[in-house]
GROMACS .gro file of C-alpha atoms in nm:
model
  455
    1MET     CA    1   5.825   3.160   4.395
    2ALA     CA    2   5.795   3.015   4.055
    3PRO     CA    3   5.509   3.143   3.911
    4VAL     CA    4   5.204   2.926   3.908
    5SER     CA    5   5.066   2.775   3.520
    6ILE     CA    6   4.625   2.769   3.462
    7SER     CA    7   4.705   2.404   3.432
    8ASP     CA    8   4.812   2.310   3.721
    9ARG     CA    9   4.588   2.602   3.956
   10ILE     CA   10   4.248   2.406   3.805
   11GLN     CA   11   4.383   2.027   3.863
   12ALA     CA   12   4.504   2.134   4.247
   13LEU     CA   13   4.090   2.349   4.231
   14GLY     CA   14   3.972   2.047   4.122
   15ARG     CA   15   4.145   1.826   4.346
   16THR     CA   16   4.022   2.027   4.705
   17VAL     CA   17   3.684   1.986   4.516
   18GLY     CA   18   3.735   1.632   4.508
   19SER     CA   19   3.781   1.627   4.937
   20PHE     CA   20   3.525   1.814   4.993
   21VAL     CA   21   3.225   1.603   4.777
   22GLY     CA   22   3.460   1.278   4.827
   23VAL     CA   23   3.529   1.235   4.462
   24VAL     CA   24   3.650   0.913   4.372
   25ALA     CA   25   4.005   1.019   4.138
   26ARG     CA   26   3.890   0.886   3.803
   27GLN     CA   27   4.222   0.743   3.568
   28PRO     CA   28   4.275   0.935   3.310
   29VAL     CA   29   4.188   0.878   2.961
   30ASP     CA   30   4.307   0.714   2.674
   31ILE     CA   31   4.257   0.958   2.370
   32ASP     CA   32   4.485   0.678   2.117
   33LEU     CA   33   4.251   0.418   2.246
   34ILE     CA   34   3.963   0.612   2.166
   35SER     CA   35   4.063   0.684   1.788
   36ALA     CA   36   4.104   0.311   1.752
   37THR     CA   37   3.744   0.242   1.794
   38ILE     CA   38   3.619   0.497   1.631
   39HIS     CA   39   3.520   0.386   1.213
   40ARG     CA   40   3.419   0.686   1.004
   41GLY     CA   41   3.303   0.842   1.286
   42CYS     CA   42   3.065   0.561   1.452
   43MET     CA   43   3.230   0.427   1.758
   44GLY     CA   44   3.294   0.102   1.722
   45LEU     CA   45   3.086   0.015   1.461
   46PRO     CA   46   3.222  -0.070   1.111
   47GLN     CA   47   3.019  -0.065   0.793
   48GLU     CA   48   2.934  -0.418   0.777
   49LEU     CA   49   2.769  -0.411   1.091
   50VAL     CA   50   2.541  -0.119   1.071
   51ASP     CA   51   2.437  -0.238   0.664
   52HIS     CA   52   2.316  -0.597   0.768
   53VAL     CA   53   2.160  -0.409   1.092
   54ILE     CA   54   1.935  -0.141   0.821
   55ASP     CA   55   1.945  -0.518   0.660
   56MET     CA   56   1.719  -0.615   0.925
   57LEU     CA   57   1.553  -0.324   0.975
   58HIS     CA   58   1.461  -0.257   0.598
   59ASP     CA   59   1.077  -0.236   0.652
   60ASP     CA   60   1.110  -0.132   1.039
   61LEU     CA   61   1.065   0.231   1.067
   62PRO     CA   62   1.062   0.318   1.458
   63ALA     CA   63   1.308   0.124   1.448
   64LEU     CA   64   1.541   0.247   1.170
   65LYS     CA   65   1.479   0.598   1.294
   66SER     CA   66   1.644   0.539   1.660
   67CYS     CA   67   1.894   0.336   1.483
   68SER     CA   68   2.010   0.673   1.316
   69LEU     CA   69   2.020   0.853   1.629
   70THR     CA   70   2.295   0.582   1.748
   71CYS     CA   71   2.609   0.712   1.541
   72LYS     CA   72   2.654   0.905   1.221
   73ALA     CA   73   2.754   0.538   1.023
   74MET     CA   74   2.323   0.541   1.134
   75PHE     CA   75   2.262   0.870   1.029
   76ALA     CA   76   2.479   0.823   0.728
   77SER     CA   77   2.271   0.505   0.636
   78THR     CA   78   1.942   0.482   0.685
   79ARG     CA   79   1.866   0.821   0.605
   80HIS     CA   80   1.767   0.714   0.174
   81LEU     CA   81   1.462   0.471   0.392
   82ILE     CA   82   1.346   0.670   0.622
   83HIS     CA   83   1.274   0.920   0.390
   84LYS     CA   84   1.200   0.660   0.093
   85THR     CA   85   0.771   0.756   0.195
   86LEU     CA   86   0.623   1.116   0.167
   87CYS     CA   87   0.311   1.181   0.434
   88LEU     CA   88   0.182   1.488   0.320
   89THR     CA   89  -0.043   1.433   0.628
   90PRO     CA   90  -0.271   1.758   0.852
   91ARG     CA   91  -0.045   1.590   1.122
   92ASN     CA   92   0.274   1.653   0.940
   93ASN     CA   93   0.227   1.909   0.866
   94LYS     CA   94   0.120   2.093   1.172
   95SER     CA   95   0.425   1.891   1.353
   96VAL     CA   96   0.671   2.100   1.151
   97LEU     CA   97   0.512   2.506   1.149
   98THR     CA   98   0.728   2.802   1.296
   99GLN     CA   99   0.649   3.008   1.565
  100GLU     CA  100   0.520   3.263   1.353
  101GLU     CA  101   0.318   3.111   1.192
  102LYS     CA  102   0.150   2.965   1.390
  103LYS     CA  103   0.092   3.262   1.526
  104ARG     CA  104  -0.003   3.415   1.180
  105PHE     CA  105  -0.227   3.152   1.105
  106ARG     CA  106  -0.365   3.121   1.506
  107ARG     CA  107  -0.720   3.123   1.381
  108LEU     CA  108  -0.690   2.843   1.057
  109ILE     CA  109  -0.451   2.638   1.298
  110HIS     CA  110  -0.700   2.340   1.320
  111ALA     CA  111  -0.828   2.442   0.936
  112PRO     CA  112  -0.680   2.110   0.755
  113TRP     CA  113  -0.733   2.274   0.452
  114TYR     CA  114  -0.631   2.625   0.426
  115ARG     CA  115  -0.413   2.637   0.155
  116ASP     CA  116  -0.124   2.837   0.307
  117VAL     CA  117  -0.047   2.560   0.553
  118GLN     CA  118  -0.228   2.200   0.400
  119LEU     CA  119   0.083   2.133   0.172
  120ARG     CA  120   0.406   2.247   0.469
  121PHE     CA  121   0.548   1.906   0.583
  122LEU     CA  122   0.655   1.940   0.154
  123SER     CA  123   0.805   2.275   0.082
  124TYR     CA  124   0.929   2.142   0.536
  125MET     CA  125   1.141   1.864   0.389
  126GLY     CA  126   1.246   2.052   0.043
  127GLU     CA  127   1.394   2.349   0.221
  128ARG     CA  128   1.619   2.082   0.416
  129GLY     CA  129   1.717   1.906   0.126
  130LEU     CA  130   1.585   1.537   0.211
  131LEU     CA  131   1.383   1.480  -0.105
  132GLN     CA  132   1.577   1.366  -0.309
  133TYR     CA  133   1.519   0.972  -0.100
  134THR     CA  134   1.152   1.050  -0.111
  135ARG     CA  135   1.014   0.773  -0.352
  136ARG     CA  136   0.653   0.675  -0.200
  137ILE     CA  137   0.416   1.004  -0.193
  138TYR     CA  138   0.143   0.976   0.036
  139ILE     CA  139  -0.136   1.272   0.030
  140TYR     CA  140  -0.429   1.253   0.233
  141THR     CA  141  -0.629   1.619   0.264
  142PRO     CA  142  -0.924   1.595   0.560
  143ARG     CA  143  -1.233   1.695   0.344
  144PRO     CA  144  -1.473   1.793   0.688
  145VAL     CA  145  -1.873   1.665   0.617
  146TYR     CA  146  -2.007   2.050   0.662
  147ILE     CA  147  -1.781   2.163   0.357
  148PRO     CA  148  -1.727   1.880   0.122
  149ASP     CA  149  -1.566   2.152  -0.136
  150LEU     CA  150  -1.331   2.266   0.116
  151GLY     CA  151  -1.029   1.922   0.152
  152VAL     CA  152  -0.975   1.786  -0.167
  153PHE     CA  153  -0.601   1.785  -0.351
  154THR     CA  154  -0.684   2.077  -0.578
  155PRO     CA  155  -0.332   2.302  -0.692
  156ASP     CA  156  -0.472   2.604  -0.470
  157THR     CA  157  -0.363   2.454  -0.260
  158LEU     CA  158   0.003   2.211  -0.365
  159LEU     CA  159   0.045   2.529  -0.585
  160PRO     CA  160   0.253   2.740  -0.289
  161HIS     CA  161   0.503   2.452  -0.288
  162LEU     CA  162   0.516   2.420  -0.668
  163HIS     CA  163   0.897   2.437  -0.709
  164HIS     CA  164   0.993   2.188  -0.391
  165PHE     CA  165   0.654   1.931  -0.525
  166ARG     CA  166   0.886   1.958  -0.871
  167SER     CA  167   1.219   1.890  -0.727
  168LEU     CA  168   1.051   1.480  -0.676
  169ASN     CA  169   1.238   1.336  -0.986
  170ARG     CA  170   1.224   1.002  -0.860
  171VAL     CA  171   0.922   0.896  -0.733
  172ARG     CA  172   0.797   0.541  -0.819
  173ALA     CA  173   0.445   0.532  -0.566
  174LEU     CA  174   0.155   0.851  -0.544
  175THR     CA  175  -0.142   0.816  -0.353
  176ILE     CA  176  -0.379   1.090  -0.348
  177GLU     CA  177  -0.664   1.072  -0.100
  178ASN     CA  178  -0.958   1.306  -0.172
  179TYR     CA  179  -0.896   1.329  -0.594
  180ASP     CA  180  -1.063   1.604  -0.712
  181ALA     CA  181  -1.099   1.475  -1.127
  182ASP     CA  182  -1.287   1.867  -1.269
  183ALA     CA  183  -1.028   2.033  -1.043
  184TRP     CA  184  -0.733   1.875  -1.195
  185ARG     CA  185  -0.836   1.807  -1.574
  186HIS     CA  186  -0.603   2.062  -1.708
  187HIS     CA  187  -0.354   2.080  -1.536
  188CYS     CA  188  -0.231   1.741  -1.505
  189LYS     CA  189   0.011   1.811  -1.758
  190SER     CA  190   0.169   2.080  -1.554
  191TYR     CA  191   0.187   2.015  -1.300
  192PHE     CA  192   0.312   1.603  -1.270
  193ALA     CA  193   0.448   1.600  -1.562
  194HIS     CA  194   0.790   1.522  -1.402
  195PHE     CA  195   0.668   1.170  -1.288
  196TYR     CA  196   0.659   1.041  -1.621
  197PRO     CA  197   0.996   0.890  -1.629
  198THR     CA  198   0.991   0.674  -1.287
  199LEU     CA  199   0.571   0.741  -1.231
  200THR     CA  200   0.479   0.292  -1.141
  201SER     CA  201   0.198   0.238  -0.921
  202LEU     CA  202  -0.090   0.495  -0.892
  203THR     CA  203  -0.373   0.492  -0.571
  204LEU     CA  204  -0.689   0.744  -0.575
  205CYS     CA  205  -0.911   0.664  -0.274
  206HIS     CA  206  -1.220   0.877  -0.238
  207PRO     CA  207  -1.172   1.030  -0.570
  208LEU     CA  208  -1.426   1.288  -0.706
  209GLY     CA  209  -1.578   1.335  -1.024
  210HIS     CA  210  -1.636   1.117  -1.293
  211TYR     CA  211  -1.428   0.769  -1.348
  212GLN     CA  212  -1.348   0.881  -1.752
  213SER     CA  213  -1.114   1.125  -1.520
  214TYR     CA  214  -0.972   0.905  -1.322
  215LEU     CA  215  -0.819   0.754  -1.642
  216GLN     CA  216  -0.718   0.929  -1.765
  217PHE     CA  217  -0.557   1.105  -1.502
  218ALA     CA  218  -0.365   0.738  -1.491
  219LEU     CA  219  -0.355   0.750  -1.829
  220GLN     CA  220  -0.088   1.084  -1.886
  221PHE     CA  221   0.196   0.796  -1.720
  222PRO     CA  222   0.356   0.562  -1.970
  223ASN     CA  223   0.610   0.379  -1.764
  224LEU     CA  224   0.193   0.277  -1.518
  225GLU     CA  225   0.231  -0.090  -1.380
  226TYR     CA  226  -0.094  -0.078  -1.063
  227LEU     CA  227  -0.349   0.102  -1.070
  228CYS     CA  228  -0.643   0.118  -0.801
  229LEU     CA  229  -0.920   0.288  -0.792
  230ASP     CA  230  -1.133   0.264  -0.442
  231TRP     CA  231  -1.435   0.460  -0.331
  232PRO     CA  232  -1.642   0.487  -0.001
  233ASP     CA  233  -1.877   0.172   0.168
  234GLU     CA  234  -2.225   0.247   0.021
  235GLY     CA  235  -2.303   0.361   0.398
  236ASN     CA  236  -1.989   0.662   0.345
  237GLU     CA  237  -2.161   1.044   0.431
  238GLY     CA  238  -1.867   1.143   0.208
  239VAL     CA  239  -2.023   0.943  -0.113
  240ARG     CA  240  -2.160   1.210  -0.379
  241PRO     CA  241  -2.342   1.182  -0.670
  242THR     CA  242  -2.169   1.089  -1.008
  243ARG     CA  243  -2.108   1.402  -1.233
  244PRO     CA  244  -2.156   1.343  -1.593
  245ALA     CA  245  -1.864   1.261  -1.837
  246PRO     CA  246  -1.691   1.564  -1.931
  247PRO     CA  247  -1.588   1.662  -2.259
  248SER     CA  248  -1.265   1.720  -2.289
  249VAL     CA  249  -1.205   1.335  -2.243
  250SER     CA  250  -1.438   1.121  -2.491
  251THR     CA  251  -1.140   1.013  -2.689
  252ILE     CA  252  -0.918   0.949  -2.501
  253PHE     CA  253  -0.972   0.570  -2.491
  254ASP     CA  254  -0.884   0.604  -2.946
  255GLN     CA  255  -0.495   0.612  -2.786
  256PRO     CA  256  -0.310   0.346  -2.774
  257SER     CA  257  -0.296   0.144  -2.490
  258LEU     CA  258  -0.065   0.255  -2.192
  259ILE     CA  259  -0.102   0.007  -1.919
  260HIS     CA  260  -0.023  -0.325  -1.914
  261GLY     CA  261  -0.049  -0.390  -1.506
  262HIS     CA  262  -0.221  -0.477  -1.228
  263LEU     CA  263  -0.626  -0.355  -1.158
  264ARG     CA  264  -0.755  -0.260  -0.868
  265LEU     CA  265  -1.087  -0.191  -0.835
  266VAL     CA  266  -1.211  -0.163  -0.459
  267ASN     CA  267  -1.617  -0.111  -0.423
  268MET     CA  268  -1.694   0.016  -0.762
  269ASP     CA  269  -2.057  -0.001  -0.819
  270TYR     CA  270  -2.155   0.244  -0.475
  271ALA     CA  271  -1.987   0.524  -0.746
  272VAL     CA  272  -2.057   0.473  -1.096
  273ARG     CA  273  -2.363   0.460  -1.247
  274LEU     CA  274  -2.265   0.256  -1.515
  275PRO     CA  275  -2.095  -0.008  -1.523
  276MET     CA  276  -2.013  -0.086  -1.879
  277ASN     CA  277  -1.976   0.230  -2.015
  278LEU     CA  278  -1.659   0.188  -1.769
  279ALA     CA  279  -1.643  -0.165  -1.901
  280TYR     CA  280  -1.626  -0.024  -2.286
  281ASP     CA  281  -1.381   0.239  -2.101
  282LEU     CA  282  -1.128  -0.085  -1.915
  283ARG     CA  283  -1.137  -0.320  -2.328
  284ASN     CA  284  -1.031   0.061  -2.498
  285GLY     CA  285  -0.807   0.147  -2.257
  286PHE     CA  286  -0.615  -0.083  -2.041
  287LYS     CA  287  -0.356  -0.436  -2.152
  288LEU     CA  288  -0.388  -0.615  -1.788
  289ARG     CA  289  -0.216  -0.921  -1.686
  290SER     CA  290  -0.299  -0.893  -1.301
  291VAL     CA  291  -0.745  -0.736  -1.199
  292GLU     CA  292  -0.803  -0.751  -0.854
  293LEU     CA  293  -1.238  -0.716  -0.746
  294GLU     CA  294  -1.389  -0.579  -0.464
  295GLY     CA  295  -1.707  -0.596  -0.389
  296THR     CA  296  -1.777  -0.538  -0.722
  297SER     CA  297  -2.049  -0.694  -0.899
  298LEU     CA  298  -2.104  -0.963  -1.152
  299ASN     CA  299  -2.211  -0.720  -1.446
  300LEU     CA  300  -1.877  -0.502  -1.395
  301GLY     CA  301  -1.643  -0.781  -1.328
  302GLN     CA  302  -1.770  -1.036  -1.626
  303HIS     CA  303  -1.677  -0.748  -1.823
  304VAL     CA  304  -1.324  -0.712  -1.652
  305ILE     CA  305  -1.240  -0.959  -1.654
  306ASP     CA  306  -1.383  -1.061  -2.119
  307ALA     CA  307  -1.215  -0.687  -2.173
  308ASN     CA  308  -0.862  -0.862  -2.055
  309ALA     CA  309  -0.888  -1.201  -2.042
  310ASN     CA  310  -0.574  -1.227  -2.296
  311THR     CA  311  -0.376  -1.099  -2.076
  312ILE     CA  312  -0.545  -1.141  -1.714
  313GLN     CA  313  -0.229  -1.374  -1.559
  314ASP     CA  314  -0.291  -1.298  -1.156
  315LEU     CA  315  -0.674  -1.282  -1.112
  316THR     CA  316  -0.812  -1.191  -0.734
  317ILE     CA  317  -1.144  -1.212  -0.606
  318ILE     CA  318  -1.280  -1.073  -0.302
  319SER     CA  319  -1.613  -1.110  -0.267
  320SER     CA  320  -1.745  -0.850   0.054
  321GLY     CA  321  -2.103  -1.033   0.052
  322CYS     CA  322  -2.170  -0.993  -0.294
  323LYS     CA  323  -2.309  -1.367  -0.380
  324ALA     CA  324  -2.365  -1.237  -0.743
  325LEU     CA  325  -1.972  -1.298  -0.744
  326ARG     CA  326  -1.926  -1.714  -0.788
  327TYR     CA  327  -2.065  -1.760  -1.072
  328ILE     CA  328  -1.864  -1.503  -1.243
  329LYS     CA  329  -1.706  -1.745  -1.583
  330LEU     CA  330  -1.359  -1.774  -1.585
  331MET     CA  331  -1.335  -1.980  -1.877
  332GLY     CA  332  -1.304  -1.675  -2.193
  333ILE     CA  333  -0.898  -1.566  -2.004
  334LYS     CA  334  -0.633  -1.826  -2.170
  335ASP     CA  335  -0.398  -1.817  -1.955
  336LEU     CA  336  -0.483  -1.791  -1.614
  337ARG     CA  337  -0.191  -1.873  -1.387
  338ARG     CA  338  -0.293  -1.806  -1.094
  339LEU     CA  339  -0.587  -1.763  -0.890
  340THR     CA  340  -0.720  -1.612  -0.519
  341MET     CA  341  -1.071  -1.650  -0.392
  342HIS     CA  342  -1.163  -1.503  -0.056
  343PRO     CA  343  -1.560  -1.548  -0.008
  344ARG     CA  344  -1.614  -1.289   0.298
  345ILE     CA  345  -1.890  -1.483   0.446
  346LEU     CA  346  -2.128  -1.526   0.743
  347THR     CA  347  -2.150  -1.880   0.673
  348SER     CA  348  -2.055  -2.134   0.676
  349SER     CA  349  -2.300  -2.352   0.360
  350ASP     CA  350  -2.240  -2.005   0.127
  351ILE     CA  351  -1.788  -2.144   0.150
  352ALA     CA  352  -1.868  -2.400  -0.144
  353PHE     CA  353  -2.045  -2.168  -0.358
  354GLU     CA  354  -1.841  -1.957  -0.352
  355PHE     CA  355  -1.548  -2.119  -0.526
  356LEU     CA  356  -1.760  -2.205  -0.804
  357PRO     CA  357  -1.614  -1.980  -1.069
  358ILE     CA  358  -1.301  -2.249  -1.052
  359HIS     CA  359  -1.500  -2.472  -1.276
  360THR     CA  360  -1.444  -2.277  -1.509
  361ILE     CA  361  -1.151  -2.248  -1.578
  362THR     CA  362  -1.089  -2.367  -1.953
  363SER     CA  363  -0.706  -2.358  -1.975
  364ASN     CA  364  -0.446  -2.582  -1.786
  365THR     CA  365  -0.204  -2.308  -1.703
  366LEU     CA  366  -0.348  -2.222  -1.339
  367ARG     CA  367  -0.065  -2.351  -1.112
  368GLU     CA  368  -0.236  -2.186  -0.767
  369LEU     CA  369  -0.481  -2.185  -0.626
  370VAL     CA  370  -0.529  -1.930  -0.343
  371LEU     CA  371  -0.862  -1.970  -0.109
  372VAL     CA  372  -0.844  -1.702   0.219
  373VAL     CA  373  -1.113  -1.812   0.458
  374CYS     CA  374  -1.227  -1.686   0.772
  375ARG     CA  375  -1.350  -1.754   1.062
  376HIS     CA  376  -1.722  -1.845   0.999
  377CYS     CA  377  -1.536  -2.052   0.777
  378PHE     CA  378  -1.454  -2.331   1.040
  379CYS     CA  379  -1.799  -2.455   1.130
  380PHE     CA  380  -1.839  -2.690   0.908
  381ASP     CA  381  -2.070  -3.022   0.908
  382GLY     CA  382  -2.123  -3.341   0.718
  383LEU     CA  383  -2.342  -3.180   0.398
  384TYR     CA  384  -2.066  -2.979   0.234
  385TRP     CA  385  -1.799  -3.217   0.207
  386SER     CA  386  -1.931  -3.394  -0.111
  387ARG     CA  387  -1.868  -3.017  -0.289
  388TRP     CA  388  -1.546  -2.983  -0.147
  389THR     CA  389  -1.450  -3.304  -0.267
  390TYR     CA  390  -1.588  -3.284  -0.585
  391ILE     CA  391  -1.351  -2.920  -0.660
  392ASP     CA  392  -1.092  -3.170  -0.489
  393GLY     CA  393  -1.139  -3.409  -0.735
  394PHE     CA  394  -1.169  -3.212  -1.114
  395LEU     CA  395  -0.833  -2.991  -0.910
  396TYR     CA  396  -0.679  -3.324  -0.913
  397GLU     CA  397  -0.776  -3.466  -1.270
  398ARG     CA  398  -0.705  -3.117  -1.466
  399PHE     CA  399  -0.356  -2.958  -1.290
  400ALA     CA  400  -0.171  -3.185  -1.073
  401GLU     CA  401   0.008  -3.316  -1.350
  402HIS     CA  402   0.199  -3.052  -1.318
  403GLY     CA  403   0.435  -3.009  -1.126
  404ASP     CA  404   0.398  -2.704  -0.992
  405PHE     CA  405   0.085  -2.744  -0.943
  406ARG     CA  406  -0.012  -2.614  -0.554
  407LEU     CA  407  -0.344  -2.567  -0.375
  408VAL     CA  408  -0.232  -2.291  -0.094
  409ILE     CA  409  -0.511  -2.230   0.186
  410LYS     CA  410  -0.549  -1.917   0.396
  411ALA     CA  411  -0.670  -1.845   0.780
  412GLY     CA  412  -0.695  -1.576   1.021
  413ASN     CA  413  -0.374  -1.726   1.310
  414LEU     CA  414  -0.194  -2.046   1.336
  415ASP     CA  415  -0.455  -2.111   1.621
  416GLY     CA  416  -0.707  -2.162   1.399
  417LEU     CA  417  -0.512  -2.215   1.107
  418CYS     CA  418  -0.377  -2.566   1.249
  419ALA     CA  419  -0.793  -2.705   1.402
  420PHE     CA  420  -0.884  -2.616   1.024
  421GLN     CA  421  -0.613  -2.863   0.884
  422GLY     CA  422  -0.723  -3.146   0.915
  423HIS     CA  423  -1.125  -3.072   0.832
  424VAL     CA  424  -0.923  -2.932   0.492
  425GLU     CA  425  -0.674  -3.224   0.458
  426GLU     CA  426  -1.051  -3.396   0.422
  427GLY     CA  427  -1.171  -3.257   0.227
  428PHE     CA  428  -0.925  -3.232  -0.012
  429PRO     CA  429  -0.811  -3.634   0.053
  430LEU     CA  430  -0.700  -3.618  -0.285
  431LEU     CA  431  -0.398  -3.286  -0.346
  432ALA     CA  432  -0.371  -3.348  -0.004
  433SER     CA  433  -0.222  -3.717  -0.039
  434ILE     CA  434   0.045  -3.598  -0.372
  435GLY     CA  435   0.144  -3.285  -0.083
  436ARG     CA  436  -0.023  -3.084  -0.294
  437VAL     CA  437  -0.199  -2.870   0.010
  438ARG     CA  438  -0.076  -2.615   0.155
  439PHE     CA  439  -0.165  -2.342   0.477
  440GLU     CA  440  -0.071  -2.021   0.572
  441SER     CA  441  -0.167  -1.723   0.820
  442PHE     CA  442  -0.200  -1.392   0.744
  443GLY     CA  443  -0.227  -1.314   1.132
  444LEU     CA  444  -0.420  -0.987   1.305
  445VAL     CA  445  -0.490  -0.700   1.283
  446ASP     CA  446  -0.604  -0.582   1.649
  447GLY     CA  447  -0.693  -0.877   1.820
  448CYS     CA  448  -0.893  -1.028   1.511
  449TRP     CA  449  -0.889  -1.183   1.219
  450ASP     CA  450  -0.756  -0.933   0.975
  451CYS     CA  451  -0.977  -1.082   0.667
  452SER     CA  452  -0.842  -0.847   0.376
  453ALA     CA  453  -0.687  -0.952   0.059
  454PRO     CA  454  -0.344  -1.096   0.168
  455SER     CA  455  -0.032  -0.926  -0.013
   0.00000   0.00000   0.00000
């Protein structure tokens, strides 16, 4: 008897098993046909199609993560977008702890401010070589109310992961919540010097310390174009008293200006007790082309505008219920190109007064006036149409001769915008007659109108 090969035995066993379970015999697979459909390790997806999909989904992170699991080409092409933003949050830090770390810190696993695990996600990404794709960093270390000095981002929390932090040499945007200016006063250069060539955007949310320390931290970045200082609301329990100015920053504003970009001040009056001093510092330390004031009083807002009147081209004023902003004067601005007015009011009777600052514009350079309205502005009566018509005549006389001037009305959603459109055309008949009025919507947030400043 001729010897039986192992292959023949396996085939015979398969036929026997198939006869018992009723398995239908399948056609053999053509290996050459499969090889012909593989493109750079990806089954049936050419690189041109992969690039097109990525262009369509470049700002949809969940969709990009799903696509990256489909094939090798998608995986390789989406890595730089998926890991573009590094979020150092308690959730991410806890998710990457090993079993040893969880066992070691079993009593502290619910304490995200603990130094060794607070920024664990940073080392996790660095060990896998993914920090090379990082362009934006968001650092959130929650501060418990019952222990106010713990949980902030300090040199002690960053020290265990410093070697990975220094490998981030292409970061353009940095956002830090609970920034402690006093803790970083003597460590700014040693920890952040590698950000100097590339960092252009800095946001400090709920910072601790004196405001001059915030500006000192910002002024060390020579290429900074955007600076946002955001404090909690007045009723927030996390607001702490302003600390005295550190002596080391008393002369920093004698240096040449390093910032020529955008400044955003949010709820400034809730944290700064001496707005006049801040305005003086801004006058000597900044030359701004774009300014956004939200929840800022007339005193501070006017000084910020006057300090940068020669350079401001884009001004946004969000009243946030502060009626004093309607008295701001804009006659000193020489080259204003875009003005955005966003009154957050509860009664429609006040809306016309909030727009009065446009009458103080003396330059003829304005090319776009943006009026953001919320749902409370939809109910108008005839008593206030004269105010709108007066504004319409002023804009038509001053700026209609410029072919690129336009009035933009932004509302909460498309339905409200359509209902509001007829009233606005009646209130601005001259500009509407020459097609200089445009309507936009900035969508819904959780089923409600988003009354935040549109970007």
